[in-house]
Short mmCIF file of C-alpha atoms and ligand atoms in Angstrom, two decimals:
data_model
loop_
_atom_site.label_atom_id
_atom_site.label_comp_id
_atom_site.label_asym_id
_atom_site.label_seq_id
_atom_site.Cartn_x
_atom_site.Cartn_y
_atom_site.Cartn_z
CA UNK A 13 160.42 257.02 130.13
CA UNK A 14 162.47 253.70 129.34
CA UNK A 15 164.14 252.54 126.05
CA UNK A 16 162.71 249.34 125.56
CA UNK A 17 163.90 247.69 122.04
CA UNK A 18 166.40 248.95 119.59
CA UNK A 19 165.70 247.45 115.97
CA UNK A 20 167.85 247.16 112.66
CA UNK A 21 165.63 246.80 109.61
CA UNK A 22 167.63 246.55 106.11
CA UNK A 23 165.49 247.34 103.06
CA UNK A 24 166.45 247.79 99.41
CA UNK A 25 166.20 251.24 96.94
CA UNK A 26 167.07 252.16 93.90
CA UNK A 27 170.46 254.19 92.87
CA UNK A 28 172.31 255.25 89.89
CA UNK A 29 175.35 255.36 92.17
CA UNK A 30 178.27 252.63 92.05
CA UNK A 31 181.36 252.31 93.85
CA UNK A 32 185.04 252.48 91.91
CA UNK A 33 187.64 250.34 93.54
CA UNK A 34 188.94 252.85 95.80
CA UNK A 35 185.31 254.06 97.40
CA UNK A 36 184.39 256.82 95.74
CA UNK A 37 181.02 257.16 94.01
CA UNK A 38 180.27 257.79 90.70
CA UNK A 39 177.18 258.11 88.40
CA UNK A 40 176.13 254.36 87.04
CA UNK A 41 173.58 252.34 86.01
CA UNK A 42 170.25 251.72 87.92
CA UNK A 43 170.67 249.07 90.61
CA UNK A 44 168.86 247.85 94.03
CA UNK A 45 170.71 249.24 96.94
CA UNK A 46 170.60 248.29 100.89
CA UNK A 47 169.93 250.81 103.31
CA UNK A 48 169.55 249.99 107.11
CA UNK A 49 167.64 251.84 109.60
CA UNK A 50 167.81 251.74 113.16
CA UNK A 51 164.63 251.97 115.64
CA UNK A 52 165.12 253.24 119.50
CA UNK A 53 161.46 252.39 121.48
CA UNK A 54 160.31 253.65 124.24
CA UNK A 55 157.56 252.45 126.72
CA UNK A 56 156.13 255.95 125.60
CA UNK A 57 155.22 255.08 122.46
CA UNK A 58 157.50 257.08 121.03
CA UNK A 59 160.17 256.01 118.54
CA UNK A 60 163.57 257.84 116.91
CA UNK A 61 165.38 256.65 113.69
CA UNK A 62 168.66 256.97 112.35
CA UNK A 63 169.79 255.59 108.56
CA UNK A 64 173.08 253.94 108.42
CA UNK A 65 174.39 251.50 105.69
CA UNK A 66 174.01 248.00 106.79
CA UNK A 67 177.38 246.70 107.64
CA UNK A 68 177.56 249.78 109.91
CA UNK A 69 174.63 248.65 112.41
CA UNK A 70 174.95 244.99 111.31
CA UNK A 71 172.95 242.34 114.07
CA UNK A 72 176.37 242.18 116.09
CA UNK A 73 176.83 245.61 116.89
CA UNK A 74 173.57 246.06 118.16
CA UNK A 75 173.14 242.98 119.95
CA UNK A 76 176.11 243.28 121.53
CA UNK A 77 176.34 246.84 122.09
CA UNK A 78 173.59 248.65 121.74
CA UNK A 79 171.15 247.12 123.39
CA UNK A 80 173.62 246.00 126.45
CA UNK A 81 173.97 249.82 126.83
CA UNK A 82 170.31 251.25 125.82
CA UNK A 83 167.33 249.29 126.97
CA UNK A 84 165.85 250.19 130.02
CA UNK A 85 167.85 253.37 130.26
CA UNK A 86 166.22 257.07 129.78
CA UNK A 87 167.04 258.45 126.37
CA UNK A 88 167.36 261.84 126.96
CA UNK A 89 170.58 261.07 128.98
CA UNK A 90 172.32 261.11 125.76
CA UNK A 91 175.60 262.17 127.13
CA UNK A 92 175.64 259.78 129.79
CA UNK A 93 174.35 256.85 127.03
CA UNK A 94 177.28 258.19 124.26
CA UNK A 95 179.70 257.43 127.15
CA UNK A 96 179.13 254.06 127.81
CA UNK A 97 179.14 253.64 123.95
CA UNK A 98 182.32 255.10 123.96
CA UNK A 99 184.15 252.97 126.86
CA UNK A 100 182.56 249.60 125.34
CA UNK A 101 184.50 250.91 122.24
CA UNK A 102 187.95 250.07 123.58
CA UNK A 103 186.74 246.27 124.17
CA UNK A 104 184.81 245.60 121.36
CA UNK A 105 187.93 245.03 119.15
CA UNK A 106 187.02 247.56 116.74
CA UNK A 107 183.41 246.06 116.46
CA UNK A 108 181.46 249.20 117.83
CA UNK A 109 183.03 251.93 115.11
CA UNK A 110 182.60 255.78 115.62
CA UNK A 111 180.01 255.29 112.94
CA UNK A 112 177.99 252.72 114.78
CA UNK A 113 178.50 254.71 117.21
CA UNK A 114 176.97 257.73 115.47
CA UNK A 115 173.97 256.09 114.29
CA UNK A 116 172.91 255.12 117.53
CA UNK A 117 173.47 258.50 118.98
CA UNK A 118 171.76 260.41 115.66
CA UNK A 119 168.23 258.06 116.13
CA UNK A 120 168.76 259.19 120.00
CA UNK A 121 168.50 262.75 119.01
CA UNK A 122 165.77 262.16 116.74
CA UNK A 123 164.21 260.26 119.59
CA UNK A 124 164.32 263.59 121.33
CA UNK A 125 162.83 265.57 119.33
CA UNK A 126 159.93 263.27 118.60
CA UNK A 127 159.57 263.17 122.59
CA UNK A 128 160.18 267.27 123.02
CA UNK A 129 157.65 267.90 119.73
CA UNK A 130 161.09 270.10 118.52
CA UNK A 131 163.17 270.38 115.62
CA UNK A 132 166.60 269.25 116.78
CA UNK A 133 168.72 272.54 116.25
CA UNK A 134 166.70 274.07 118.24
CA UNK A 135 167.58 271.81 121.15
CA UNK A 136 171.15 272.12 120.40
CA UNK A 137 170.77 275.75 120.43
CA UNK A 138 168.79 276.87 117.10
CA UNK A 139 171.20 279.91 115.33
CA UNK A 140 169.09 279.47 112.18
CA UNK A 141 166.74 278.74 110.04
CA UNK A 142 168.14 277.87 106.56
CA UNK A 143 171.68 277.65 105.90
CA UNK A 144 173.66 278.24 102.32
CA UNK A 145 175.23 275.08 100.74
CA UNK A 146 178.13 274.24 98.81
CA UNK A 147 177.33 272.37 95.87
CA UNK A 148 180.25 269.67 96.07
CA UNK A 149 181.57 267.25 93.33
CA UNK A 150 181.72 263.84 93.31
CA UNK A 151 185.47 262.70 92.59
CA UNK A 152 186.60 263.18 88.82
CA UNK A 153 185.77 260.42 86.51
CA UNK A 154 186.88 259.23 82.66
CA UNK A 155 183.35 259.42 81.84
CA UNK A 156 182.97 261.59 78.41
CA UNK A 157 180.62 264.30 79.14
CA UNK A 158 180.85 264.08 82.92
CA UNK A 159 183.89 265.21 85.05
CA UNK A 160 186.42 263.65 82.78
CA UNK A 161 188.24 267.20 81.83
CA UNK A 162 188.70 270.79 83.51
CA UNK A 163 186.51 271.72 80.57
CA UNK A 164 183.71 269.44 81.51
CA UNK A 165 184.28 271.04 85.64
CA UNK A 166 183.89 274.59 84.15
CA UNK A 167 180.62 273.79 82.44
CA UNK A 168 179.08 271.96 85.49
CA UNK A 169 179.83 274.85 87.77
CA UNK A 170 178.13 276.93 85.69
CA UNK A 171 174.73 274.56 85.53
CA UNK A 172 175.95 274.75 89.69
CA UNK A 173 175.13 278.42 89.38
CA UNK A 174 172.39 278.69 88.04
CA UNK A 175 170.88 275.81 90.55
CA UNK A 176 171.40 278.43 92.82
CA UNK A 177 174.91 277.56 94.72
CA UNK A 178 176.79 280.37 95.70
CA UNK A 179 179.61 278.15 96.56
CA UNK A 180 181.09 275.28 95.03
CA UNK A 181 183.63 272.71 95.57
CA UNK A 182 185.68 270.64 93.75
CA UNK A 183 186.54 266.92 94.54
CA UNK A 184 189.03 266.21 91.65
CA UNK A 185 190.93 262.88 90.11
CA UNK A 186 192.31 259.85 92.36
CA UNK A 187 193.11 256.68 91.37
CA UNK A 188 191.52 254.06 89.99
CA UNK A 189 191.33 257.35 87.52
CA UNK A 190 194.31 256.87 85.05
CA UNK A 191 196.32 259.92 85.15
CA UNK A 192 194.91 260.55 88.90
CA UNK A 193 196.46 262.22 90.84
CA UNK A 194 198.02 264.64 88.93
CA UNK A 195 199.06 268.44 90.89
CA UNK A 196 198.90 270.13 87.35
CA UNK A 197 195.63 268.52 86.35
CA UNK A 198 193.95 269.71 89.68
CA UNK A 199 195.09 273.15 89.06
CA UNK A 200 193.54 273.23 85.68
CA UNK A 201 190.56 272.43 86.86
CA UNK A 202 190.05 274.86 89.63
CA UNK A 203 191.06 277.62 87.37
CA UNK A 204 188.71 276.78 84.20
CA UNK A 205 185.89 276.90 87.22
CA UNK A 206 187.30 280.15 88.58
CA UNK A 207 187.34 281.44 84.95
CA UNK A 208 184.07 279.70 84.62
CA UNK A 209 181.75 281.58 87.75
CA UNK A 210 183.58 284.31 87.82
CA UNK A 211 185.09 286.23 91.34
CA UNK A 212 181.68 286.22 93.15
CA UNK A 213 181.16 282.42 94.23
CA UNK A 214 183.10 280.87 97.04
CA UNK A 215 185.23 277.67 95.60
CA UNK A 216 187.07 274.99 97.53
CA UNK A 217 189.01 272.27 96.77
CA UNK A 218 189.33 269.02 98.19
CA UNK A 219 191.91 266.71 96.08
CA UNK A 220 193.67 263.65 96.28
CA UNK A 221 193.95 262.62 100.14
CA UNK A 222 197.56 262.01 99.50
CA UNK A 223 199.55 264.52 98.22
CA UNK A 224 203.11 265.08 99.31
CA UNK A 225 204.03 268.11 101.19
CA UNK A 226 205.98 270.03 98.10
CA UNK A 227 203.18 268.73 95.63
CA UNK A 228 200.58 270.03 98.68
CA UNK A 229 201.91 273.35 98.90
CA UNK A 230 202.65 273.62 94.83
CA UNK A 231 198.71 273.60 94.48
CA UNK A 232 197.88 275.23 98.05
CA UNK A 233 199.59 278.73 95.88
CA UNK A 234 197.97 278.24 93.14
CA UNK A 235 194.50 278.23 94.75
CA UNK A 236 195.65 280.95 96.59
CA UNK A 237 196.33 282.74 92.96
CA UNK A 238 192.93 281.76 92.16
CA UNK A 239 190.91 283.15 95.59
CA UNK A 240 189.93 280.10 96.43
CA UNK A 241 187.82 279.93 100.22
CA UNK A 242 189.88 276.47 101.34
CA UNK A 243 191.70 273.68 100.71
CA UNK A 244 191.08 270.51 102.11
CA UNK A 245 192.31 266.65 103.18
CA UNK A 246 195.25 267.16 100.51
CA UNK A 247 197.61 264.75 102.89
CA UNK A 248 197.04 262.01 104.77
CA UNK A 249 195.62 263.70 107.73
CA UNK A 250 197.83 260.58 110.18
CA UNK A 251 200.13 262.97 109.81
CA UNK A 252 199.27 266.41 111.55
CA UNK A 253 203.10 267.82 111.34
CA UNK A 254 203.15 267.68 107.33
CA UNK A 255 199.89 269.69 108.09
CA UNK A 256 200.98 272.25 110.36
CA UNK A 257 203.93 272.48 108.15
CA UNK A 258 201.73 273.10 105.09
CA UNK A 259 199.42 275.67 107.31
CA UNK A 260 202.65 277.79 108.30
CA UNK A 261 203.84 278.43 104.75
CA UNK A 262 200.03 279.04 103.02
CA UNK A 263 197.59 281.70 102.97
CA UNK A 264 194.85 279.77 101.81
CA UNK A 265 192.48 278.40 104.94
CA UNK A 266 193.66 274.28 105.68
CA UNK A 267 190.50 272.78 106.48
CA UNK A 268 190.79 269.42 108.71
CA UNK A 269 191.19 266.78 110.11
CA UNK A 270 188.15 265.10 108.12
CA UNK A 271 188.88 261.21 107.83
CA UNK A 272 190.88 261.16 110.64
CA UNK A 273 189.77 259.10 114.15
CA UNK A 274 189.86 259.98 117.64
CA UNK A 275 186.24 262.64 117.63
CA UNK A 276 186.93 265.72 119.35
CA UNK A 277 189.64 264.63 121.24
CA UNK A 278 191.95 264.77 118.11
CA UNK A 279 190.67 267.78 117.02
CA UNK A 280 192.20 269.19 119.91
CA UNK A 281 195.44 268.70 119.36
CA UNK A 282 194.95 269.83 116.10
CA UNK A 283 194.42 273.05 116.83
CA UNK A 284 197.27 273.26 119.95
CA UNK A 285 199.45 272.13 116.88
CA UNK A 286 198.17 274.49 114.42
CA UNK A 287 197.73 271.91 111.83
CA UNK A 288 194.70 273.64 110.23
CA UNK A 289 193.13 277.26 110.05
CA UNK A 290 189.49 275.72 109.99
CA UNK A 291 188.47 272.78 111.81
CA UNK A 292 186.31 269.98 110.57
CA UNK A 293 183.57 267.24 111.98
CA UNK A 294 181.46 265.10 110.36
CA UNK A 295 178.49 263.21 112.45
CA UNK A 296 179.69 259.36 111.12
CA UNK A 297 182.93 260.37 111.60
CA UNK A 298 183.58 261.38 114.95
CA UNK A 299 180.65 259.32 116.91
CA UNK A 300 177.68 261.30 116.63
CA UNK A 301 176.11 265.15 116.54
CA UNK A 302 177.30 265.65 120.43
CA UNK A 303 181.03 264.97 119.44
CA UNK A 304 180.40 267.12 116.55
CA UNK A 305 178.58 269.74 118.48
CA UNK A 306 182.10 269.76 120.92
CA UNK A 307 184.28 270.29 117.68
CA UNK A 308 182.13 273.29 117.02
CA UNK A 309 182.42 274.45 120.27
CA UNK A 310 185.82 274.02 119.99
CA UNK A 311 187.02 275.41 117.42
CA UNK A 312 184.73 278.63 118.64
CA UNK A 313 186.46 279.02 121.75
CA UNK A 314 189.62 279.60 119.38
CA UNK A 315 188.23 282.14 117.07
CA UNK A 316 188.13 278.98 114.45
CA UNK A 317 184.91 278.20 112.42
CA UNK A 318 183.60 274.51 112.00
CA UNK A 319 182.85 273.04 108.39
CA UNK A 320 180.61 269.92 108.90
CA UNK A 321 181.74 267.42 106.68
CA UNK A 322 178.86 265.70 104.49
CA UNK A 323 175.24 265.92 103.53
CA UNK A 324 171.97 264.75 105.35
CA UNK A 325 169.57 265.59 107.89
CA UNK A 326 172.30 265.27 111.02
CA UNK A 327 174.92 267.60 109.34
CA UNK A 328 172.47 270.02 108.56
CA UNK A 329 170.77 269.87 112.28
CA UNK A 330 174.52 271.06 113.37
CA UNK A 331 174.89 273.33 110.86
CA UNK A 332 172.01 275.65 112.03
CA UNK A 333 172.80 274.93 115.42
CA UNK A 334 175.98 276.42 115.56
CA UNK A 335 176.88 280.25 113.93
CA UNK A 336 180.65 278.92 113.54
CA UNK A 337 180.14 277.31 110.34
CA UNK A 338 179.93 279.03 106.73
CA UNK A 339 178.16 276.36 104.03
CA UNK A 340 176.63 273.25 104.66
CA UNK A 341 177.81 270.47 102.60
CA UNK A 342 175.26 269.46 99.58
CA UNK A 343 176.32 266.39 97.58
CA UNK A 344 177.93 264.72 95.75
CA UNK A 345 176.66 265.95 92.89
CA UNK A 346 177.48 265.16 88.73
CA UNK A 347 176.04 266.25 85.46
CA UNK A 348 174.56 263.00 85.38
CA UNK A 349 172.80 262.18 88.57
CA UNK A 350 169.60 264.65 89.76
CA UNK A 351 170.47 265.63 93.65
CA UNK A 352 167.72 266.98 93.44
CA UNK A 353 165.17 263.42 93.13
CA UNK A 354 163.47 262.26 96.39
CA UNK A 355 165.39 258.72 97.90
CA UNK A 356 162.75 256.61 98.08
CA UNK A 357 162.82 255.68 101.38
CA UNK A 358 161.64 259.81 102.25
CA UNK A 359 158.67 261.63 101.57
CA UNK A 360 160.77 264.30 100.51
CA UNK A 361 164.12 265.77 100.95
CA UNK A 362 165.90 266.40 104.02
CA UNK A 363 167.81 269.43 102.52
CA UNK A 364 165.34 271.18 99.89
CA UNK A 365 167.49 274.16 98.24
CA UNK A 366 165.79 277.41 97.23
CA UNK A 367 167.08 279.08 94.30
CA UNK A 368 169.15 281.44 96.15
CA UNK A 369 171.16 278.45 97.90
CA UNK A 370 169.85 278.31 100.87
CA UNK A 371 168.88 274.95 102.33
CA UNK A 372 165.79 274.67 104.97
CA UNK A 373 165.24 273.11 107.75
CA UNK A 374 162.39 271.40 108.37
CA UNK A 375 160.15 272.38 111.17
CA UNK A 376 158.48 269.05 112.17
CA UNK A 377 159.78 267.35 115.47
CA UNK A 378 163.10 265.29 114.93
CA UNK A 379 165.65 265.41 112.55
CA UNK A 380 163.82 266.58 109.59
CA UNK A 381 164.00 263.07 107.84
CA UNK A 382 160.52 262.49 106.83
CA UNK A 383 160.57 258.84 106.47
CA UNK A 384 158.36 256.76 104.09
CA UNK A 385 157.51 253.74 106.34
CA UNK A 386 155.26 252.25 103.89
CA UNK A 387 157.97 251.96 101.20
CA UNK A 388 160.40 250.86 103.69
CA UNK A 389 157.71 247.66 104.75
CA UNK A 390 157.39 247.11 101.64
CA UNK A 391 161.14 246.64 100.29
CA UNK A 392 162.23 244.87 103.76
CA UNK A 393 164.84 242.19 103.24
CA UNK A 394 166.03 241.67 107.05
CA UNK A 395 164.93 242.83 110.74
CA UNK A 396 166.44 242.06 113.68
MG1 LIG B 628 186.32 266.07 102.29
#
């Protein structure tokens, strides 16, 4: 079996998300989004996928790249194939990203499956079946009635609750918000949800991405007041000593790195330098589900569990893959936007949620993304 094409299609969708000037996403009117997918072949017939925004797998990167590295290659030598990725990284001048990167990998793995007639996790090792979710925030907003207020927090949590979330965790204000960020405004907030859900749900925090180290610790106590379960990317994570520093004086778990580069090699060092209590991976953001499979691994072999950053089929594939991991990550989520509504480019979602927060992984061969084709023909805009 030979990889014979790899294929970028960009289509359109609809979303009530928009963008604030800093990159976080908030609830806004309806508009026509672009979504690309990418298409490994093989001279089997078969076919994986992978979703990835456009600018990510742009023509470039995959002509240059991908392809170069892919076609005519087996696919199930994924390690051997991430490689190769990986060393054309360093001479790409920062053309071939981690996420690029990560996309091509993630529609390798679904390739796999297809192939193998197997639901991913259980080809990276299967530990279960469903796993529970966090039900995490979007960032706070000045949007009356939405997450404007710790009051308005506090009353979503509760809707949170009785979704079904056991868990819950709070992204809170950062600029372009006015008064964002603010140490005593965060604080408020996590305590009106504590007071809110009472002791029995799990509650997290992941604030501004800035903090300093006194303003870092100031609300790392205070969450410890309020048994809260982490606390998360509240420094710039290019700087693992103000981390360590932070981890030797709290209680509370320090979950990270999250944003930072360099995959599992990074993470490494992070935990030789003690800079966090529980480690953390995401599949765009450190190449792929292999690197984010080693983090796993890695942080097992210390007596460390793994929190997989973000939602989606891949982070939940790793999630029951691996028994080092408490919640996977469901989200964002805001009182005005319905998680809960099919994207239009699926048949249905890839991380259903019963009602006692558990989310399900789909049996079918593959990631679990049951993609609407049709829809996806229908709203093309560009293929190459
Ligand atoms: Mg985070």
């Amino acid at each position: 079996m030979k990889i014979v094409s790899v294929q970028g299609t960009v289509f359109t969708y609809p979303t009530f998300r928009s963008v604030d000037a800093a990159g976080h996403s908030h609830p806004g009117p309806e508009k026509q989004a672009k979504m690309a997918m990418i298409t490994v072949s093989t001279d089997s017939g078969h076919s994986g996928y992978a979703f990835a925004p456009p600018e990510v797998i742009r023509p470039h990167v995959l002509e240059a790249f991908a392809r170069k590295v892919l076609v005519g290659e087996n696919p199930l030598m994924r390690e051997k194939l991430w490689m190769a990725l990986e060393h054309w990284q360093r001479g790409s001048a920062g053309q071939l990203t981690d996420r690029a990167l990560a996309a091509i990998e993630q529609a390798l793995w679904d390739l796999a499956g297809r192939v193998l007639g197997q639901p991913v996790y259980r080809l990276l090792g299967g530990y279960r079946d469903k796993v529970p979710a966090y039900g995490s925030t979007m960032c706070g907003d000045e949007l009356p009635g939405g997450l404007s207020t710790p009051e308005e927090y506090a009353a979503f949590a509760q809707k949170l609750v009785a979704r079904g979330y056991k868990a819950i965790k709070l992204h809170t204000w950062m600029p372009p918000v006015r008064f964002a960020p603010d140490p005593a405004m965060d604080i408020k907030a996590c305590a009106a949800v504590r007071e809110a859900v009472g002791p029995d749900i799990d509650l997290m925090l992941d604030g501004y991405h800035n903090y300093s180290r006194t303003d870092a610790l100031r609300i790392g106590r205070a969450l410890e007041a309020l048994n809260f379960a982490w606390f998360e990317e509240m420094m710039n994570e290019q700087s693992m000593s103000s981390y360590a520093w932070l981890a030797d004086q709290l209680d509370i778990p320090v979950l990270g790195p999250e944003s930072l580069s360099g995959k599992h090699y990074s993470r490494g060092d992070w935990v030789k330098a003690g800079a966090s209590d529980i480690l953390r991976a995401g599949v765009p953001g450190v190449g792929g589900i292999t690197p984010t499979m080693k983090v796993a691994h890695l942080a097992e072999s210390f007596g460390m569990n793994c929190e997989v950053h973000g939602n989606g089929a891949a982070a939940l594939t790793v999630c029951a893959a691996i028994k080092n991991t408490r919640w996977y990550e469901r989200g964002l989520l805001h009182p005005f936007l319905e998680y809960d509504d099919v994207p239009a480019y699926l048949n249905r979602l890839a991380d259903p949620m019963d009602h006692e927060g558990y989310v399900h992984l789909s049996q079918e061969p593959g990631l679990g993304e049951d993609i609407n084709f049709d829809y996806i023909a229908a709203h093309t805009v560009q293929t190459y």
